[in-house]
Amino acid sequence: MMKLYGSTTSPFVRRLRIWLSAVEHEFINMQIFDGPDREQLAAQNPAMKIPMLDDDGNVIFDSRVIYRYVSDKLKYPSPSWDQENQLTVIDAVNDSLVQILLLQRSNINTDDDKMYFRLQRERADISLLYLNEQVQQGQFDDWHYPSICLYCLIDWIEFRTLHDLSKMDHLKAFHRANHDRIEVTATDPRTS
Ligand SMILES: N[C@@H](CCC(=O)N[C@@H](CS)C(=O)NCC(=O)O)C(=O)O
């Protein structure tokens, strides 16, 4: 059986848990920042990030590659190039805000007027406005993998209060519209 290694709070992990909700797999919750789980992660994945998939000894790193691996295995169609770009934009915001969160946890004031913080904030702002428009155009009306990734990003931003979404009405409406899905509530980082 496929084993998905991750944490309940990571948006990169949650997207796969939701996407795989109808596919038999085991979820292994890790504490990646210290202790024996970190040693296990280092032993299996030199990139030292989650998610990580173990499919009968085939160990695959990175959510995007795991998505490709499972799609290939289950003969799911490939995303369109527009969807690939949407995933890249979603991942860019996710990566920037993971950096901001890790800096905050390192007691660094990320509101300081510093180039590094400004670049992350500008990327998040411009990317989220772009995604807000894409939602308005109907690109995320279906519950496909890019929609799942967008939902996990928006919900995590709200959970960790990482960015101001007050002007992003379509993103907020998209969040509300998908909030009560069973696989969404089952993977809520606040309760799981
Ligand atoms: N590109 C990777 C990003 C994964 C990622 O950044 N995961 C975070 C958790 S949300 C992580 O493991 N961070 C550990 C670290 O940065 O040291 C993916 O799509 O899987």
Short mmCIF file of C-alpha atoms and ligand atoms in Angstrom, two decimals:
data_model
loop_
_atom_site.label_atom_id
_atom_site.label_comp_id
_atom_site.label_asym_id
_atom_site.label_seq_id
_atom_site.Cartn_x
_atom_site.Cartn_y
_atom_site.Cartn_z
CA MET A 1 0.00 0.00 0.00
CA MET A 2 1.17 3.56 -0.67
CA LYS A 3 2.48 5.34 2.41
CA LEU A 4 2.30 9.12 2.49
CA TYR A 5 4.67 10.76 4.98
CA GLY A 6 3.84 14.26 6.16
CA SER A 7 2.25 16.39 8.84
CA THR A 8 -1.32 17.48 9.48
CA THR A 9 -0.43 21.18 9.16
CA SER A 10 1.55 21.21 5.89
CA PRO A 11 -0.49 22.54 2.94
CA PHE A 12 1.74 20.55 0.56
CA VAL A 13 0.82 17.35 2.37
CA ARG A 14 -2.86 18.14 2.83
CA ARG A 15 -3.40 18.58 -0.94
CA LEU A 16 -2.28 14.98 -1.48
CA ARG A 17 -4.33 13.63 1.42
CA ILE A 18 -7.45 15.27 -0.06
CA TRP A 19 -6.61 14.23 -3.62
CA LEU A 20 -5.94 10.63 -2.49
CA SER A 21 -9.03 10.46 -0.27
CA ALA A 22 -10.60 7.82 -2.55
CA VAL A 23 -7.32 5.93 -3.13
CA GLU A 24 -6.12 3.40 -0.58
CA HIS A 25 -3.09 4.75 1.26
CA GLU A 26 -1.64 5.11 4.72
CA PHE A 27 -0.86 8.56 6.13
CA ILE A 28 2.14 8.77 8.47
CA ASN A 29 2.19 11.92 10.60
CA MET A 30 5.75 13.09 11.32
CA GLN A 31 7.30 15.74 13.56
CA ILE A 32 9.93 16.86 11.07
CA PHE A 33 11.76 19.56 13.00
CA ASP A 34 13.46 17.38 15.60
CA GLY A 35 13.70 13.95 17.22
CA PRO A 36 13.53 10.50 15.63
CA ASP A 37 11.16 11.57 12.83
CA ARG A 38 13.74 14.10 11.62
CA GLU A 39 16.40 11.37 11.63
CA GLN A 40 14.10 9.11 9.63
CA LEU A 41 13.40 11.91 7.17
CA ALA A 42 17.13 12.62 6.75
CA ALA A 43 17.78 8.92 6.16
CA GLN A 44 15.15 8.67 3.41
CA ASN A 45 14.90 12.13 1.86
CA PRO A 46 18.03 14.31 1.58
CA ALA A 47 15.85 17.30 0.66
CA MET A 48 14.39 16.95 4.20
CA LYS A 49 10.93 18.13 3.24
CA ILE A 50 7.49 16.62 3.37
CA PRO A 51 5.46 15.20 1.67
CA MET A 52 7.26 11.99 0.74
CA LEU A 53 5.64 8.88 -0.74
CA ASP A 54 6.74 5.26 -0.33
CA ASP A 55 5.05 2.96 -2.81
CA ASP A 56 6.42 -0.55 -2.15
CA GLY A 57 9.96 0.79 -1.88
CA ASN A 58 9.65 3.44 -4.61
CA VAL A 59 10.34 6.55 -2.56
CA ILE A 60 9.22 9.79 -4.23
CA PHE A 61 9.94 13.31 -2.96
CA ASP A 62 8.00 16.56 -3.59
CA SER A 63 4.22 16.96 -3.87
CA ARG A 64 4.33 17.82 -7.56
CA VAL A 65 6.38 14.75 -8.42
CA ILE A 66 4.21 12.57 -6.16
CA TYR A 67 1.18 13.91 -8.03
CA ARG A 68 2.81 12.97 -11.34
CA TYR A 69 3.86 9.53 -10.03
CA VAL A 70 0.37 8.66 -8.77
CA SER A 71 -1.33 10.10 -11.89
CA ASP A 72 0.94 7.93 -14.01
CA LYS A 73 0.31 4.83 -11.90
CA LEU A 74 -3.48 5.29 -11.90
CA LYS A 75 -3.56 6.45 -15.55
CA TYR A 76 -5.10 9.81 -14.69
CA PRO A 77 -4.92 12.52 -17.39
CA SER A 78 -2.11 15.10 -17.24
CA PRO A 79 -2.95 18.67 -16.25
CA SER A 80 -3.14 21.28 -19.04
CA TRP A 81 -0.31 23.80 -19.42
CA ASP A 82 -2.60 26.48 -17.93
CA GLN A 83 -3.09 24.23 -14.92
CA GLU A 84 0.68 23.61 -14.68
CA ASN A 85 1.11 27.40 -14.50
CA GLN A 86 -1.60 27.67 -11.85
CA LEU A 87 0.21 25.00 -9.81
CA THR A 88 3.50 26.90 -10.20
CA VAL A 89 1.89 30.10 -8.93
CA ILE A 90 0.21 28.29 -6.02
CA ASP A 91 3.53 26.63 -5.13
CA ALA A 92 5.39 29.95 -5.35
CA VAL A 93 3.06 31.53 -2.75
CA ASN A 94 3.20 28.41 -0.62
CA ASP A 95 7.04 28.38 -0.68
CA SER A 96 7.31 32.10 0.13
CA LEU A 97 4.90 31.85 3.03
CA VAL A 98 6.62 28.72 4.41
CA GLN A 99 9.80 30.85 4.50
CA ILE A 100 7.94 33.68 6.29
CA LEU A 101 6.54 31.21 8.84
CA LEU A 102 9.98 29.67 9.50
CA LEU A 103 11.47 33.16 9.92
CA GLN A 104 8.75 34.10 12.39
CA ARG A 105 9.44 30.89 14.31
CA SER A 106 13.10 31.94 14.38
CA ASN A 107 11.99 35.18 16.09
CA ILE A 108 12.71 37.35 13.07
CA ASN A 109 10.41 40.29 12.48
CA THR A 110 9.23 39.72 8.90
CA ASP A 111 7.45 43.11 8.86
CA ASP A 112 10.85 44.85 8.75
CA ASP A 113 11.61 46.82 5.60
CA LYS A 114 14.08 44.33 4.15
CA MET A 115 14.48 43.25 0.54
CA TYR A 116 14.00 39.54 1.27
CA PHE A 117 10.69 40.06 3.10
CA ARG A 118 9.47 42.53 0.46
CA LEU A 119 10.11 40.05 -2.36
CA GLN A 120 8.13 37.31 -0.61
CA ARG A 121 5.23 39.67 0.20
CA GLU A 122 5.10 41.05 -3.35
CA ARG A 123 5.08 37.55 -4.82
CA ALA A 124 2.29 36.51 -2.47
CA ASP A 125 0.25 39.64 -3.24
CA ILE A 126 0.60 39.51 -7.02
CA SER A 127 0.14 35.73 -7.21
CA LEU A 128 -2.93 35.75 -4.97
CA LEU A 129 -4.51 38.57 -7.00
CA TYR A 130 -3.84 36.52 -10.15
CA LEU A 131 -5.42 33.43 -8.58
CA ASN A 132 -8.36 35.55 -7.38
CA GLU A 133 -8.97 36.54 -11.03
CA GLN A 134 -8.59 32.96 -12.23
CA VAL A 135 -11.27 31.90 -9.74
CA GLN A 136 -13.52 34.68 -11.05
CA GLN A 137 -13.00 33.33 -14.59
CA GLY A 138 -14.21 29.89 -13.51
CA GLN A 139 -10.83 28.10 -13.64
CA PHE A 140 -11.39 26.58 -10.20
CA ASP A 141 -15.09 25.67 -10.48
CA ASP A 142 -14.31 21.94 -10.62
CA TRP A 143 -12.77 20.08 -7.68
CA HIS A 144 -9.61 18.99 -9.53
CA TYR A 145 -6.02 18.86 -8.27
CA PRO A 146 -5.25 22.58 -8.84
CA SER A 147 -8.46 23.47 -6.95
CA ILE A 148 -7.45 21.20 -4.08
CA CYS A 149 -4.00 22.86 -3.98
CA LEU A 150 -5.56 26.33 -4.02
CA TYR A 151 -7.97 25.40 -1.24
CA CYS A 152 -5.14 24.07 0.94
CA LEU A 153 -3.12 27.25 0.37
CA ILE A 154 -6.00 29.63 1.22
CA ASP A 155 -7.07 27.63 4.26
CA TRP A 156 -3.47 27.48 5.55
CA ILE A 157 -3.00 31.25 5.05
CA GLU A 158 -6.09 31.83 7.21
CA PHE A 159 -5.07 29.20 9.77
CA ARG A 160 -1.60 30.75 10.22
CA THR A 161 -2.69 34.37 9.47
CA LEU A 162 0.09 34.75 6.93
CA HIS A 163 -1.36 37.23 4.47
CA ASP A 164 -4.21 39.75 4.16
CA LEU A 165 -6.92 38.23 1.97
CA SER A 166 -9.48 40.97 2.61
CA LYS A 167 -9.44 42.24 -1.00
CA MET A 168 -9.60 38.74 -2.50
CA ASP A 169 -13.36 38.20 -2.61
CA HIS A 170 -13.28 35.38 -5.15
CA LEU A 171 -10.68 33.45 -3.16
CA LYS A 172 -12.81 33.83 -0.03
CA ALA A 173 -15.95 32.68 -1.89
CA PHE A 174 -14.00 29.71 -3.30
CA HIS A 175 -12.87 28.82 0.24
CA ARG A 176 -16.44 28.98 1.59
CA ALA A 177 -17.81 26.92 -1.31
CA ASN A 178 -15.47 24.00 -0.57
CA HIS A 179 -15.20 24.24 3.18
CA ASP A 180 -17.71 21.52 4.03
CA ARG A 181 -16.42 18.78 1.78
CA ILE A 182 -15.92 15.64 3.82
CA GLU A 183 -12.25 15.13 2.83
CA VAL A 184 -11.62 18.82 3.62
CA THR A 185 -13.07 18.67 7.14
CA ALA A 186 -11.33 15.31 7.72
CA THR A 187 -7.93 16.95 7.05
CA ASP A 188 -8.53 20.27 8.85
CA PRO A 189 -5.17 21.18 10.50
CA ARG A 190 -7.06 22.80 13.42
CA THR A 191 -8.74 19.55 14.45
CA SER A 192 -6.79 16.64 12.99
N1 LIG B 1 8.28 21.68 -3.25
C1 LIG B 1 7.95 20.90 -2.07
C2 LIG B 1 7.75 21.81 -0.86
C3 LIG B 1 7.45 21.05 0.40
C4 LIG B 1 7.66 21.88 1.66
O1 LIG B 1 8.17 23.01 1.61
N2 LIG B 1 7.30 21.29 2.80
C5 LIG B 1 7.53 21.96 4.06
C6 LIG B 1 6.38 21.72 5.02
S1 LIG B 1 4.99 22.70 4.59
C7 LIG B 1 8.77 21.37 4.69
O2 LIG B 1 8.93 20.17 4.72
N3 LIG B 1 9.66 22.25 5.19
C8 LIG B 1 10.83 21.82 5.89
C9 LIG B 1 11.94 22.81 5.76
O3 LIG B 1 11.75 23.80 5.02
O4 LIG B 1 12.95 22.61 6.40
C10 LIG B 1 6.69 20.08 -2.35
O5 LIG B 1 5.88 20.49 -3.20
O6 LIG B 1 6.54 19.00 -1.77
#
